[in-house]
Amino acid sequence: MKRERNGAEAPGIREGMGLFERYLSLWVALAIVAGVALGQLAPAVPAMLSRFEYAQVSIPVAILIWAMIFPMMVQIDFSSILGVRRQPKGLVITTAVNWLIKPFTMFAIAWLFLMVVFAPLIPADLAREYLAGAILLGAAPCTAMVFVWSYLTRGDPAYTLVQVAVNDLILLVAFAPIVVFLLGISDITVPWDTVALSVVLYIVIPLAAGYLTRVTLIRRRGIEWFDNVFMPRIGAVTPAGLILTLVLLFAFQGEVILASPLHIVLIAIPLSVQTFLVFLIAYGWAWGWRVPHSVAAPGAMIGASNFFELAVAAAIALFGLQSGAALATVVGVLVEVPLMLALVKIANRTRHRFPAAEEARG
């Protein structure tokens, strides 16, 4: 077991991650292969599923997306927000970076690479769709995998929950205006009612259902049963929903992938630059403000990673399964885990530069 300079045991980079989280990039890559193969070998399957739509919303995809998001929403304890008084600086940093900085740096970086640097390699209309997908990723800070990153950096789990809960509440009111604004200045027209519908379908309904389920089950069965029995039982629902959604998505995206595999790499470059930039902004700010490492590390991870399930859902709802926007959000899923593991290593190696929680309070 590795030890830090202060003698405390540091968790291994992959310790505490389940099989799905540990090899998420591999599962996404396999879903790409399976989806492309399905679209090429059995095109009748995606064609049949595409007929089940209501108000331009794919019903099979909506069901799968709810399956992805609900288990994350049900674990959020909004009463934990009262704990913000313990470290108000950490919440200020997380909130400011996630909502006043991250969406706009994502837009600027993605626009620079996709619309300027890679202009000779990507048709303008398709580049604009990729930009839309990047915008959706940038407007959705992480709400689930951050608990894994927090554990791997020995973050304060209670405070991480506070940060996530506050971000979820802000997400309800800030996601749609930010997305519409940034898409608008990108010359990508999306009706407000379409964005509002996606927010209701993929944020409001799962969040309300998760809250009511959590409160009801804890009241009837107790918190121990909820944490130790119910949550493990539904733990496999999110990965199954994500993988099936990606298979279906790539069944529709097969022609694009086969025609332009280089585009996957080109999309990944600005997303990677954005991930490291946002982490360094939040982490450096926390260091300057003498925020303890147990709060600083997970706070920086929330902004660096994305609520990719929501981004995928919104891209499909707004632009369709076969859109470049949907493809860009899935590339975000593909690159996130390796990048975040690299940031975990950076955070663990620089822990000694931050004050202990007791020093920070003093």
PDB file of C-alpha atoms in Angstrom, residues 20 27-28 30-36 38 46 49 58-70 72 202 236-254 308-317 320-322 326-327 329-330 333:
ATOM      1  CA  PHE A  20     -17.853  -0.696 -14.551  1.00  0.00           C
ATOM      2  CA  TRP A  27     -17.072  -0.457 -22.112  1.00  0.00           C
ATOM      3  CA  VAL A  28     -17.723   2.675 -24.159  1.00  0.00           C
ATOM      4  CA  LEU A  30     -17.039  -1.918 -26.930  1.00  0.00           C
ATOM      5  CA  ALA A  31     -20.418  -0.164 -27.144  1.00  0.00           C
ATOM      6  CA  ILE A  32     -19.115   1.761 -30.162  1.00  0.00           C
ATOM      7  CA  VAL A  33     -18.085  -1.473 -31.863  1.00  0.00           C
ATOM      8  CA  ALA A  34     -21.351  -3.223 -30.977  1.00  0.00           C
ATOM      9  CA  GLY A  35     -23.476  -0.255 -32.062  1.00  0.00           C
ATOM     10  CA  VAL A  36     -21.697   0.216 -35.370  1.00  0.00           C
ATOM     11  CA  LEU A  38     -25.645  -3.508 -35.199  1.00  0.00           C
ATOM     12  CA  PRO A  46     -32.475   0.939 -35.209  1.00  0.00           C
ATOM     13  CA  LEU A  49     -36.776   1.691 -32.706  1.00  0.00           C
ATOM     14  CA  SER A  58     -37.333   8.656 -28.685  1.00  0.00           C
ATOM     15  CA  ILE A  59     -39.276   6.627 -26.110  1.00  0.00           C
ATOM     16  CA  PRO A  60     -36.757   3.717 -25.923  1.00  0.00           C
ATOM     17  CA  VAL A  61     -33.886   6.171 -25.471  1.00  0.00           C
ATOM     18  CA  ALA A  62     -35.840   8.169 -22.869  1.00  0.00           C
ATOM     19  CA  ILE A  63     -36.420   5.001 -20.829  1.00  0.00           C
ATOM     20  CA  LEU A  64     -32.747   4.086 -20.994  1.00  0.00           C
ATOM     21  CA  ILE A  65     -31.690   7.587 -20.009  1.00  0.00           C
ATOM     22  CA  TRP A  66     -34.011   7.602 -17.006  1.00  0.00           C
ATOM     23  CA  ALA A  67     -32.430   4.287 -16.041  1.00  0.00           C
ATOM     24  CA  MET A  68     -29.015   5.965 -16.216  1.00  0.00           C
ATOM     25  CA  ILE A  69     -29.900   9.058 -14.224  1.00  0.00           C
ATOM     26  CA  PHE A  70     -32.373   7.885 -11.566  1.00  0.00           C
ATOM     27  CA  MET A  72     -27.665   8.928  -9.233  1.00  0.00           C
ATOM     28  CA  TYR A 202     -33.948  14.487 -17.744  1.00  0.00           C
ATOM     29  CA  ALA A 236     -26.246  -2.071 -12.033  1.00  0.00           C
ATOM     30  CA  VAL A 237     -29.103  -0.087 -13.599  1.00  0.00           C
ATOM     31  CA  THR A 238     -27.000   2.961 -14.526  1.00  0.00           C
ATOM     32  CA  PRO A 239     -24.215   1.066 -16.331  1.00  0.00           C
ATOM     33  CA  ALA A 240     -26.743  -1.106 -18.168  1.00  0.00           C
ATOM     34  CA  GLY A 241     -28.738   1.961 -19.247  1.00  0.00           C
ATOM     35  CA  LEU A 242     -25.610   3.815 -20.343  1.00  0.00           C
ATOM     36  CA  ILE A 243     -24.181   0.954 -22.388  1.00  0.00           C
ATOM     37  CA  LEU A 244     -27.497   0.155 -24.093  1.00  0.00           C
ATOM     38  CA  THR A 245     -28.000   3.837 -24.902  1.00  0.00           C
ATOM     39  CA  LEU A 246     -24.531   4.043 -26.425  1.00  0.00           C
ATOM     40  CA  VAL A 247     -25.080   0.880 -28.470  1.00  0.00           C
ATOM     41  CA  LEU A 248     -28.285   2.367 -29.863  1.00  0.00           C
ATOM     42  CA  LEU A 249     -26.613   5.740 -30.434  1.00  0.00           C
ATOM     43  CA  PHE A 250     -23.753   4.204 -32.404  1.00  0.00           C
ATOM     44  CA  ALA A 251     -26.121   2.032 -34.368  1.00  0.00           C
ATOM     45  CA  PHE A 252     -27.325   5.333 -35.831  1.00  0.00           C
ATOM     46  CA  GLN A 253     -23.828   6.872 -35.912  1.00  0.00           C
ATOM     47  CA  GLY A 254     -22.154   3.949 -37.699  1.00  0.00           C
ATOM     48  CA  PHE A 308     -22.267  13.024 -19.305  1.00  0.00           C
ATOM     49  CA  GLU A 309     -25.523  11.099 -18.910  1.00  0.00           C
ATOM     50  CA  LEU A 310     -27.439  14.385 -18.988  1.00  0.00           C
ATOM     51  CA  ALA A 311     -25.321  15.729 -21.837  1.00  0.00           C
ATOM     52  CA  VAL A 312     -25.976  12.609 -23.935  1.00  0.00           C
ATOM     53  CA  ALA A 313     -29.690  12.824 -23.141  1.00  0.00           C
ATOM     54  CA  ALA A 314     -29.933  16.511 -24.020  1.00  0.00           C
ATOM     55  CA  ALA A 315     -27.968  16.058 -27.257  1.00  0.00           C
ATOM     56  CA  ILE A 316     -30.284  13.271 -28.380  1.00  0.00           C
ATOM     57  CA  ALA A 317     -33.396  15.232 -27.394  1.00  0.00           C
ATOM     58  CA  GLY A 320     -31.291  13.547 -32.607  1.00  0.00           C
ATOM     59  CA  LEU A 321     -29.542  10.202 -32.314  1.00  0.00           C
ATOM     60  CA  GLN A 322     -27.658  10.655 -35.567  1.00  0.00           C
ATOM     61  CA  ALA A 326     -24.707  13.302 -29.727  1.00  0.00           C
ATOM     62  CA  LEU A 327     -21.420  11.884 -31.010  1.00  0.00           C
ATOM     63  CA  THR A 329     -21.056  13.937 -25.921  1.00  0.00           C
ATOM     64  CA  VAL A 330     -20.212  10.244 -26.235  1.00  0.00           C
ATOM     65  CA  VAL A 333     -17.671   9.685 -21.977  1.00  0.00           C
TER      66      VAL A 333
END
